[in-house]
Coordinates of N, CA, C and O and ligand atoms in Angstrom, one line a residue:
X226 N 44.9 -38.8 -82.2 CA 43.8 -38.2 -82.9 C 42.9 -39.3 -83.6 O 43.4 -40.3 -84.0
X227 N 41.6 -38.9 -83.8 CA 40.7 -39.8 -84.5 C 39.6 -38.9 -85.1 O 39.4 -37.8 -84.6
X228 N 38.9 -39.4 -86.0 CA 37.8 -38.7 -86.7 C 36.5 -39.1 -86.1 O 36.2 -40.2 -85.9
X229 N 35.7 -38.0 -85.7 CA 34.4 -38.3 -85.1 C 33.4 -37.5 -85.9 O 33.6 -36.4 -86.4
X230 N 32.3 -38.2 -86.2 CA 31.1 -37.6 -86.8 C 30.0 -37.4 -85.7 O 29.5 -38.4 -85.2
X231 N 29.8 -36.2 -85.4 CA 28.8 -35.9 -84.3 C 27.6 -35.2 -84.8 O 27.7 -34.4 -85.8
X232 N 26.5 -35.4 -84.2 CA 25.3 -34.7 -84.4 C 25.1 -33.7 -83.3 O 24.7 -34.0 -82.2
X233 N 25.3 -32.4 -83.7 CA 25.3 -31.4 -82.6 C 24.3 -30.3 -83.1 O 24.4 -29.7 -84.1
X234 N 23.3 -30.1 -82.2 CA 22.2 -29.1 -82.5 C 21.6 -29.3 -83.9 O 21.3 -28.4 -84.6
X235 N 21.5 -30.6 -84.2 CA 20.8 -31.0 -85.5 C 21.7 -30.9 -86.7 O 21.2 -31.2 -87.8
X236 N 23.0 -30.6 -86.5 CA 23.9 -30.6 -87.7 C 24.9 -31.6 -87.5 O 25.4 -31.9 -86.4
X237 N 25.4 -32.2 -88.7 CA 26.5 -33.1 -88.6 C 27.8 -32.3 -88.6 O 28.0 -31.4 -89.4
X238 N 28.7 -32.8 -87.7 CA 30.0 -32.1 -87.6 C 31.0 -33.2 -87.6 O 30.9 -34.1 -86.8
X239 N 32.0 -33.0 -88.4 CA 33.1 -33.9 -88.4 C 34.4 -33.3 -87.8 O 34.7 -32.1 -88.2
X240 N 35.1 -33.9 -86.9 CA 36.3 -33.3 -86.4 C 37.3 -34.3 -86.0 O 36.9 -35.5 -85.6
X241 N 38.6 -33.9 -86.0 CA 39.7 -34.8 -85.7 C 40.2 -34.3 -84.3 O 40.7 -33.2 -84.2
X242 N 40.0 -35.2 -83.3 CA 40.5 -34.8 -82.0 C 40.9 -36.1 -81.2 O 40.6 -37.2 -81.6
X243 N 41.6 -35.9 -80.1 CA 42.0 -37.0 -79.3 C 40.7 -37.6 -78.7 O 39.8 -36.8 -78.3
X244 N 40.5 -38.9 -78.8 CA 39.3 -39.5 -78.3 C 38.9 -39.2 -76.8 O 37.7 -39.3 -76.5
X245 N 39.9 -38.9 -76.0 CA 39.6 -38.6 -74.6 C 39.2 -37.1 -74.4 O 38.8 -36.7 -73.3
X246 N 39.2 -36.3 -75.4 CA 38.8 -34.9 -75.3 C 37.4 -34.8 -74.7 O 36.4 -35.3 -75.3
X247 N 37.2 -34.1 -73.6 CA 35.9 -33.9 -73.1 C 35.0 -33.0 -74.1 O 35.5 -32.1 -74.7
X248 N 33.7 -33.4 -74.2 CA 32.8 -32.7 -75.1 C 32.8 -31.2 -74.8 O 32.6 -30.4 -75.7
X249 N 33.0 -30.8 -73.5 CA 33.1 -29.3 -73.2 C 34.1 -28.6 -74.1 O 33.8 -27.5 -74.6
X250 N 35.2 -29.2 -74.3 CA 36.3 -28.5 -75.1 C 36.0 -28.7 -76.6 O 36.4 -27.8 -77.4
X251 N 35.4 -29.8 -77.0 CA 35.0 -30.0 -78.4 C 34.1 -28.8 -78.7 O 34.2 -28.2 -79.8
X252 N 33.1 -28.6 -77.9 CA 32.1 -27.6 -78.2 C 32.7 -26.2 -78.1 O 32.6 -25.4 -79.1
X253 N 33.4 -25.9 -77.1 CA 33.9 -24.5 -76.9 C 35.1 -24.2 -77.8 O 35.1 -23.2 -78.5
X254 N 36.1 -25.1 -77.9 CA 37.3 -24.8 -78.6 C 37.3 -25.2 -80.1 O 37.9 -24.5 -80.9
X255 N 36.6 -26.2 -80.4 CA 36.6 -26.7 -81.8 C 35.4 -26.2 -82.6 O 35.5 -26.0 -83.8
X256 N 34.3 -26.0 -81.9 CA 33.1 -25.6 -82.6 C 32.6 -24.2 -82.3 O 31.5 -23.7 -82.8
X257 N 33.3 -23.5 -81.4 CA 32.9 -22.2 -80.9 C 31.5 -22.0 -80.4 O 30.9 -21.0 -80.5
X258 N 31.1 -23.1 -79.7 CA 29.8 -23.1 -79.1 C 30.0 -22.8 -77.6 O 30.1 -23.7 -76.8
X259 N 30.2 -21.5 -77.3 CA 30.7 -21.1 -76.0 C 29.6 -20.8 -74.9 O 29.9 -20.4 -73.8
X260 N 28.4 -21.1 -75.3 CA 27.3 -21.0 -74.3 C 27.5 -22.0 -73.2 O 27.0 -21.8 -72.1
X261 N 28.1 -23.1 -73.5 CA 28.3 -24.2 -72.5 C 29.6 -23.7 -71.7 O 30.6 -23.5 -72.2
X262 N 29.4 -23.6 -70.4 CA 30.5 -23.0 -69.5 C 31.3 -24.0 -68.8 O 30.8 -25.1 -68.4
X263 N 32.5 -23.6 -68.5 CA 33.5 -24.4 -67.7 C 33.4 -23.9 -66.3 O 33.7 -22.7 -66.0
X264 N 33.0 -24.7 -65.3 CA 33.0 -24.3 -63.9 C 34.0 -25.0 -63.2 O 35.1 -24.5 -62.9
X265 N 33.8 -26.3 -62.8 CA 34.7 -27.1 -62.0 C 35.5 -28.1 -62.7 O 36.6 -28.4 -62.3
X266 N 35.0 -28.6 -63.8 CA 35.8 -29.6 -64.6 C 35.7 -31.0 -64.1 O 36.3 -31.9 -64.6
X267 N 35.0 -31.2 -63.0 CA 34.9 -32.5 -62.3 C 33.5 -32.9 -62.0 O 33.3 -33.6 -61.1
X268 N 32.6 -32.5 -62.9 CA 31.2 -33.0 -62.7 C 30.5 -32.6 -61.4 O 29.7 -33.4 -60.9
X269 N 30.9 -31.5 -60.8 CA 30.4 -31.1 -59.5 C 29.5 -29.9 -59.5 O 28.8 -29.6 -58.5
X270 N 29.5 -29.1 -60.6 CA 28.8 -27.8 -60.6 C 27.6 -27.7 -61.5 O 26.8 -26.9 -61.3
X271 N 27.7 -28.4 -62.6 CA 26.6 -28.3 -63.6 C 26.7 -27.2 -64.6 O 25.8 -27.1 -65.5
X272 N 27.7 -26.4 -64.6 CA 27.8 -25.3 -65.5 C 27.9 -25.7 -67.0 O 27.5 -25.1 -67.9
X273 N 28.4 -26.9 -67.2 CA 28.7 -27.5 -68.5 C 27.6 -28.4 -69.0 O 27.9 -29.1 -70.0
X274 N 26.5 -28.3 -68.4 CA 25.4 -29.3 -68.8 C 24.9 -29.1 -70.2 O 24.6 -28.0 -70.7
X275 N 24.9 -30.3 -70.9 CA 24.3 -30.3 -72.2 C 23.3 -31.5 -72.3 O 23.1 -32.2 -71.2
X276 N 22.7 -31.7 -73.4 CA 21.8 -32.9 -73.5 C 22.5 -33.9 -74.4 O 23.0 -33.6 -75.5
X277 N 22.4 -35.2 -74.0 CA 22.8 -36.3 -74.9 C 21.5 -37.1 -75.1 O 20.9 -37.6 -74.2
X278 N 21.0 -37.1 -76.4 CA 19.6 -37.4 -76.6 C 18.8 -36.4 -75.8 O 19.1 -35.2 -75.8
X279 N 18.0 -36.8 -74.9 CA 17.2 -35.8 -74.1 C 17.6 -35.8 -72.7 O 16.9 -35.3 -71.8
X280 N 18.8 -36.4 -72.4 CA 19.2 -36.5 -71.0 C 20.3 -35.4 -70.7 O 21.2 -35.2 -71.5
X281 N 20.2 -34.8 -69.5 CA 21.2 -33.8 -69.1 C 22.5 -34.5 -68.7 O 22.4 -35.5 -67.9
X282 N 23.6 -34.1 -69.2 CA 24.9 -34.7 -68.9 C 25.9 -33.6 -68.7 O 25.7 -32.5 -69.2
X283 N 27.0 -34.0 -67.9 CA 28.0 -33.0 -67.7 C 29.1 -33.1 -68.8 O 29.8 -34.1 -68.8
X284 N 29.2 -32.1 -69.6 CA 30.1 -32.3 -70.8 C 31.6 -32.3 -70.4 O 32.4 -32.7 -71.2
X285 N 31.9 -31.8 -69.2 CA 33.3 -31.7 -68.8 C 33.8 -33.1 -68.5 O 35.1 -33.3 -68.5
X286 N 33.0 -34.1 -68.3 CA 33.4 -35.5 -68.0 C 32.9 -36.4 -69.0 O 32.8 -37.6 -68.8
X287 N 32.6 -35.9 -70.2 CA 32.0 -36.8 -71.3 C 33.1 -36.8 -72.4 O 33.1 -35.9 -73.2
X288 N 33.8 -37.9 -72.6 CA 34.8 -37.9 -73.7 C 34.1 -38.0 -75.0 O 33.0 -38.6 -75.1
X289 N 34.6 -37.3 -76.0 CA 34.0 -37.3 -77.3 C 33.8 -38.7 -77.9 O 32.8 -39.0 -78.5
X290 N 34.6 -39.6 -77.5 CA 34.5 -41.0 -78.0 C 33.3 -41.7 -77.4 O 32.9 -42.8 -78.0
X291 N 32.7 -41.2 -76.4 CA 31.5 -41.9 -75.8 C 30.2 -41.4 -76.4 O 29.1 -41.9 -76.1
X292 N 30.3 -40.4 -77.3 CA 29.0 -39.8 -77.8 C 28.4 -40.7 -78.9 O 27.2 -40.9 -78.9
X293 N 29.2 -41.2 -79.8 CA 28.7 -42.0 -80.9 C 27.6 -41.3 -81.7 O 27.8 -40.1 -82.1
X294 N 26.5 -41.9 -82.0 CA 25.4 -41.3 -82.8 C 24.4 -40.6 -82.0 O 23.4 -40.2 -82.5
X295 N 24.6 -40.5 -80.7 CA 23.6 -39.8 -79.9 C 23.6 -38.3 -80.3 O 24.6 -37.7 -80.7
X296 N 22.4 -37.8 -80.1 CA 22.2 -36.3 -80.4 C 22.7 -35.5 -79.3 O 22.3 -35.6 -78.2
X297 N 23.6 -34.5 -79.6 CA 24.1 -33.6 -78.7 C 23.3 -32.3 -78.8 O 23.1 -31.8 -80.0
X298 N 22.8 -31.7 -77.7 CA 22.1 -30.4 -77.8 C 22.8 -29.5 -76.8 O 23.0 -29.9 -75.6
X299 N 23.2 -28.3 -77.2 CA 23.7 -27.3 -76.3 C 22.7 -26.2 -76.1 O 21.7 -26.2 -76.8
X300 N 23.0 -25.2 -75.3 CA 22.1 -24.1 -75.1 C 21.8 -23.4 -76.4 O 20.7 -22.9 -76.6
X301 N 22.8 -23.4 -77.3 CA 22.5 -22.7 -78.6 C 21.5 -23.4 -79.4 O 20.9 -22.8 -80.3
X302 N 21.3 -24.8 -79.2 CA 20.4 -25.5 -80.0 C 19.1 -25.9 -79.3 O 18.3 -26.6 -79.9
X303 N 18.9 -25.3 -78.1 CA 17.7 -25.7 -77.4 C 16.4 -25.3 -78.1 O 15.4 -26.0 -78.2
X304 N 16.5 -24.1 -78.7 CA 15.4 -23.6 -79.6 C 15.9 -22.7 -80.6 O 17.0 -22.1 -80.4
X305 N 15.3 -22.6 -81.7 CA 15.8 -21.7 -82.8 C 15.9 -20.3 -82.4 O 16.8 -19.5 -82.8
X306 N 14.8 -19.8 -81.7 CA 14.7 -18.4 -81.5 C 14.8 -18.0 -80.0 O 14.3 -17.0 -79.6
X307 N 15.3 -18.9 -79.2 CA 15.4 -18.6 -77.8 C 14.0 -18.6 -77.1 O 13.8 -18.0 -76.1
X308 N 13.1 -19.4 -77.7 CA 11.7 -19.3 -77.2 C 11.2 -20.7 -76.6 O 10.0 -21.0 -76.6
X309 N 12.2 -21.5 -76.2 CA 11.8 -22.7 -75.5 C 11.1 -22.3 -74.2 O 11.4 -21.2 -73.6
X310 N 10.0 -23.0 -73.8 CA 9.3 -22.7 -72.6 C 10.2 -22.3 -71.4 O 9.9 -21.4 -70.6
X311 N 11.3 -23.1 -71.2 CA 12.2 -22.8 -70.1 C 12.8 -21.4 -70.3 O 12.9 -20.6 -69.3
X312 N 13.2 -21.1 -71.5 CA 13.8 -19.8 -71.7 C 12.8 -18.6 -71.5 O 13.1 -17.6 -71.0
X313 N 11.6 -18.9 -72.0 CA 10.6 -17.8 -71.8 C 10.3 -17.6 -70.3 O 10.2 -16.5 -69.8
X314 N 10.2 -18.7 -69.6 CA 9.9 -18.6 -68.1 C 11.1 -17.9 -67.4 O 10.9 -17.1 -66.5
X315 N 12.3 -18.2 -67.9 CA 13.5 -17.6 -67.3 C 13.4 -16.1 -67.4 O 13.8 -15.3 -66.5
X316 N 13.0 -15.6 -68.6 CA 12.9 -14.2 -68.8 C 11.7 -13.6 -67.9 O 11.9 -12.6 -67.3
X317 N 10.6 -14.3 -67.9 CA 9.5 -13.8 -67.2 C 9.8 -13.7 -65.7 O 9.4 -12.7 -65.0
X318 N 10.5 -14.7 -65.1 CA 10.8 -14.6 -63.7 C 12.1 -13.8 -63.5 O 12.4 -13.4 -62.3
X319 N 12.9 -13.5 -64.5 CA 14.1 -12.7 -64.4 C 15.1 -13.5 -63.5 O 15.6 -12.9 -62.5
X320 N 15.4 -14.7 -63.9 CA 16.2 -15.6 -63.0 C 17.6 -15.2 -62.8 O 18.1 -15.1 -61.7
X321 N 18.4 -14.9 -63.9 CA 19.9 -14.8 -63.7 C 20.3 -13.6 -62.8 O 19.7 -12.6 -62.8
X322 N 21.4 -13.9 -62.2 CA 22.1 -12.8 -61.5 C 23.4 -12.5 -62.3 O 23.4 -11.8 -63.3
X323 N 24.5 -13.2 -62.0 CA 25.7 -13.0 -62.9 C 25.6 -13.7 -64.2 O 26.2 -13.4 -65.2
X324 N 24.8 -14.8 -64.2 CA 24.5 -15.5 -65.4 C 25.4 -16.7 -65.7 O 25.1 -17.5 -66.5
X325 N 26.5 -16.8 -64.9 CA 27.5 -17.9 -65.3 C 26.9 -19.3 -65.3 O 27.2 -20.1 -66.2
X326 N 26.1 -19.6 -64.3 CA 25.6 -21.0 -64.2 C 24.4 -21.2 -65.1 O 23.9 -22.4 -65.1
X327 N 23.8 -20.2 -65.7 CA 22.5 -20.3 -66.1 C 22.2 -21.2 -67.3 O 21.2 -21.8 -67.5
X328 N 23.2 -21.2 -68.3 CA 23.0 -22.2 -69.4 C 22.8 -23.6 -68.9 O 22.0 -24.3 -69.3
X329 N 23.7 -23.9 -67.9 CA 23.6 -25.3 -67.4 C 22.3 -25.5 -66.6 O 21.7 -26.6 -66.7
X330 N 21.8 -24.5 -65.9 CA 20.6 -24.6 -65.2 C 19.4 -24.8 -66.2 O 18.6 -25.7 -65.9
X331 N 19.4 -24.0 -67.2 CA 18.4 -24.1 -68.2 C 18.4 -25.5 -68.9 O 17.3 -26.1 -69.1
X332 N 19.6 -26.0 -69.2 CA 19.6 -27.3 -69.8 C 19.1 -28.4 -68.9 O 18.4 -29.3 -69.3
X333 N 19.5 -28.3 -67.6 CA 19.0 -29.3 -66.7 C 17.4 -29.2 -66.5 O 16.7 -30.2 -66.5
X334 N 16.9 -28.0 -66.5 CA 15.5 -27.8 -66.3 C 14.8 -28.3 -67.6 O 13.7 -28.9 -67.4
X335 N 15.3 -28.0 -68.7 CA 14.6 -28.5 -70.0 C 14.6 -30.0 -70.0 O 13.6 -30.6 -70.5
X336 N 15.7 -30.7 -69.6 CA 15.7 -32.1 -69.6 C 14.7 -32.7 -68.6 O 14.0 -33.7 -68.9
X337 N 14.6 -32.0 -67.5 CA 13.6 -32.5 -66.5 C 12.2 -32.4 -67.1 O 11.4 -33.3 -67.0
X338 N 11.8 -31.2 -67.7 CA 10.5 -31.0 -68.2 C 10.2 -31.9 -69.4 O 9.0 -32.3 -69.6
X339 N 11.2 -32.3 -70.1 CA 11.0 -33.2 -71.2 C 10.5 -34.6 -70.7 O 9.6 -35.2 -71.2
X340 N 11.1 -35.0 -69.6 CA 10.7 -36.3 -69.1 C 9.5 -36.2 -68.1 O 8.7 -37.1 -68.0
X341 N 9.4 -35.1 -67.4 CA 8.4 -34.9 -66.4 C 7.8 -33.5 -66.6 O 8.2 -32.6 -66.0
X342 N 6.7 -33.4 -67.4 CA 6.2 -32.1 -67.8 C 5.6 -31.4 -66.6 O 5.6 -30.1 -66.7
X343 N 5.1 -32.1 -65.6 CA 4.6 -31.4 -64.4 C 5.3 -31.8 -63.2 O 4.7 -32.6 -62.4
X344 N 6.5 -31.4 -63.0 CA 7.3 -32.0 -61.8 C 6.8 -31.4 -60.5 O 6.3 -30.3 -60.4
X345 N 6.9 -32.3 -59.5 CA 6.6 -31.9 -58.1 C 7.8 -31.1 -57.6 O 8.9 -31.1 -58.2
X346 N 7.7 -30.5 -56.4 CA 8.8 -29.8 -55.8 C 10.0 -30.7 -55.6 O 11.1 -30.3 -55.9
X347 N 9.7 -31.9 -55.1 CA 10.8 -32.9 -54.9 C 11.5 -33.3 -56.2 O 12.7 -33.4 -56.2
X348 N 10.7 -33.4 -57.2 CA 11.3 -33.8 -58.5 C 12.2 -32.6 -59.0 O 13.2 -32.9 -59.6
X349 N 11.7 -31.4 -58.9 CA 12.5 -30.3 -59.3 C 13.8 -30.2 -58.5 O 14.9 -30.1 -59.0
X350 N 13.7 -30.4 -57.1 CA 14.9 -30.4 -56.3 C 15.8 -31.5 -56.7 O 17.1 -31.3 -56.8
X351 N 15.3 -32.7 -57.0 CA 16.2 -33.8 -57.3 C 16.9 -33.5 -58.7 O 18.1 -33.8 -58.8
X352 N 16.2 -33.0 -59.6 CA 16.8 -32.8 -61.0 C 17.8 -31.7 -61.0 O 18.8 -31.7 -61.7
X353 N 17.6 -30.7 -60.1 CA 18.4 -29.5 -60.2 C 19.5 -29.5 -59.1 O 20.3 -28.6 -59.0
X354 N 19.5 -30.5 -58.3 CA 20.4 -30.7 -57.2 C 21.9 -30.5 -57.5 O 22.7 -29.9 -56.8
X355 N 22.3 -31.0 -58.7 CA 23.7 -30.9 -59.1 C 24.1 -29.6 -59.8 O 25.3 -29.5 -60.2
X356 N 23.2 -28.7 -59.9 CA 23.5 -27.4 -60.6 C 23.7 -26.3 -59.5 O 22.8 -25.9 -58.9
X357 N 25.0 -25.9 -59.4 CA 25.3 -24.9 -58.3 C 25.2 -23.5 -58.9 O 25.7 -23.3 -60.0
X358 N 24.7 -22.6 -58.1 CA 24.7 -21.2 -58.4 C 25.3 -20.4 -57.3 O 24.8 -20.3 -56.2
X359 N 26.4 -19.8 -57.6 CA 27.2 -19.1 -56.5 C 26.4 -17.8 -56.2 O 26.6 -17.2 -55.1
X360 N 25.5 -17.3 -57.0 CA 24.7 -16.2 -56.7 C 23.4 -16.5 -55.9 O 22.7 -15.6 -55.5
X361 N 23.1 -17.8 -55.8 CA 22.0 -18.2 -55.0 C 20.6 -17.9 -55.6 O 19.7 -17.4 -55.0
X362 N 20.5 -18.1 -56.9 CA 19.2 -17.8 -57.6 C 18.2 -19.0 -57.5 O 17.3 -19.0 -58.3
X363 N 18.4 -19.9 -56.6 CA 17.6 -21.1 -56.5 C 16.1 -20.9 -56.4 O 15.4 -21.6 -57.0
X364 N 15.7 -19.9 -55.7 CA 14.3 -19.7 -55.5 C 13.6 -19.3 -56.8 O 12.6 -19.8 -57.2
X365 N 14.3 -18.4 -57.6 CA 13.8 -18.0 -58.9 C 13.9 -19.1 -59.9 O 13.0 -19.3 -60.7
X366 N 14.9 -19.9 -59.8 CA 15.0 -21.1 -60.7 C 13.8 -22.0 -60.5 O 13.1 -22.4 -61.5
X367 N 13.5 -22.3 -59.3 CA 12.4 -23.2 -59.0 C 11.0 -22.6 -59.5 O 10.2 -23.3 -60.1
X368 N 10.9 -21.3 -59.2 CA 9.7 -20.6 -59.7 C 9.6 -20.6 -61.2 O 8.5 -20.9 -61.8
X369 N 10.7 -20.4 -61.9 CA 10.7 -20.4 -63.4 C 10.4 -21.8 -63.9 O 9.7 -22.0 -65.0
X370 N 10.9 -22.9 -63.3 CA 10.6 -24.2 -63.7 C 9.1 -24.5 -63.6 O 8.4 -25.1 -64.5
X371 N 8.5 -24.0 -62.5 CA 7.0 -24.2 -62.4 C 6.3 -23.4 -63.4 O 5.3 -23.9 -64.0
X372 N 6.8 -22.2 -63.7 CA 6.1 -21.4 -64.8 C 6.2 -22.1 -66.1 O 5.3 -22.2 -66.9
X373 N 7.5 -22.6 -66.4 CA 7.7 -23.3 -67.7 C 6.8 -24.5 -67.8 O 6.3 -24.8 -68.9
X374 N 6.5 -25.1 -66.7 CA 5.6 -26.3 -66.8 C 4.2 -26.0 -67.2 O 3.4 -26.9 -67.5
X375 N 3.8 -24.7 -67.1 CA 2.5 -24.3 -67.5 C 2.4 -23.7 -68.9 O 1.3 -23.4 -69.4
X376 N 3.6 -23.6 -69.5 CA 3.6 -22.9 -70.9 C 3.4 -23.9 -72.0 O 3.7 -25.1 -71.8
Ligands
FES62 S1 32.3 -27.8 -65.3 FE1 31.2 -29.7 -65.6 S2 30.1 -30.0 -63.8 FE2 31.4 -28.3 -63.4
FES63 S1 23.6 -16.6 -61.6 FE1 25.7 -16.3 -60.9 S2 26.4 -18.3 -60.6 FE2 24.3 -18.6 -60.9

């Protein structure tokens, strides 16, 4: 066990955990931030995507000891009222089917638009490539990212 001071969704959080604990479990089990989902556990599906500073990362393969002073943002912290442009576009296009992958999809899309506000089709494909959707909502995801880029 070790003590970590983390900045999560703009709040300081102190917790005692094994340094190897993946952030996914810190968020879900220790902080009850369960919007971040467990899919594969091996950085292959994107369900667990969060932001470290403004970059999309897979929290299932991110040990708490690697976070340091970087800002962690989860789907709960993306916007105060659920009105981030990506969230608004997701509603407008009615993207989700079962919903399981969607928090991760939204976090990847938000990170893309932060760095590239007007992405090309290829840039969208590249950024979203690692987020798998078993329901096959890819066409609507792409459409929503384009919509979000205009909001
Ligand atoms: S659960 Fe992390 S990438 Fe699948
Ligand atoms: S909406 Fe069902 S897995 Fe993506």
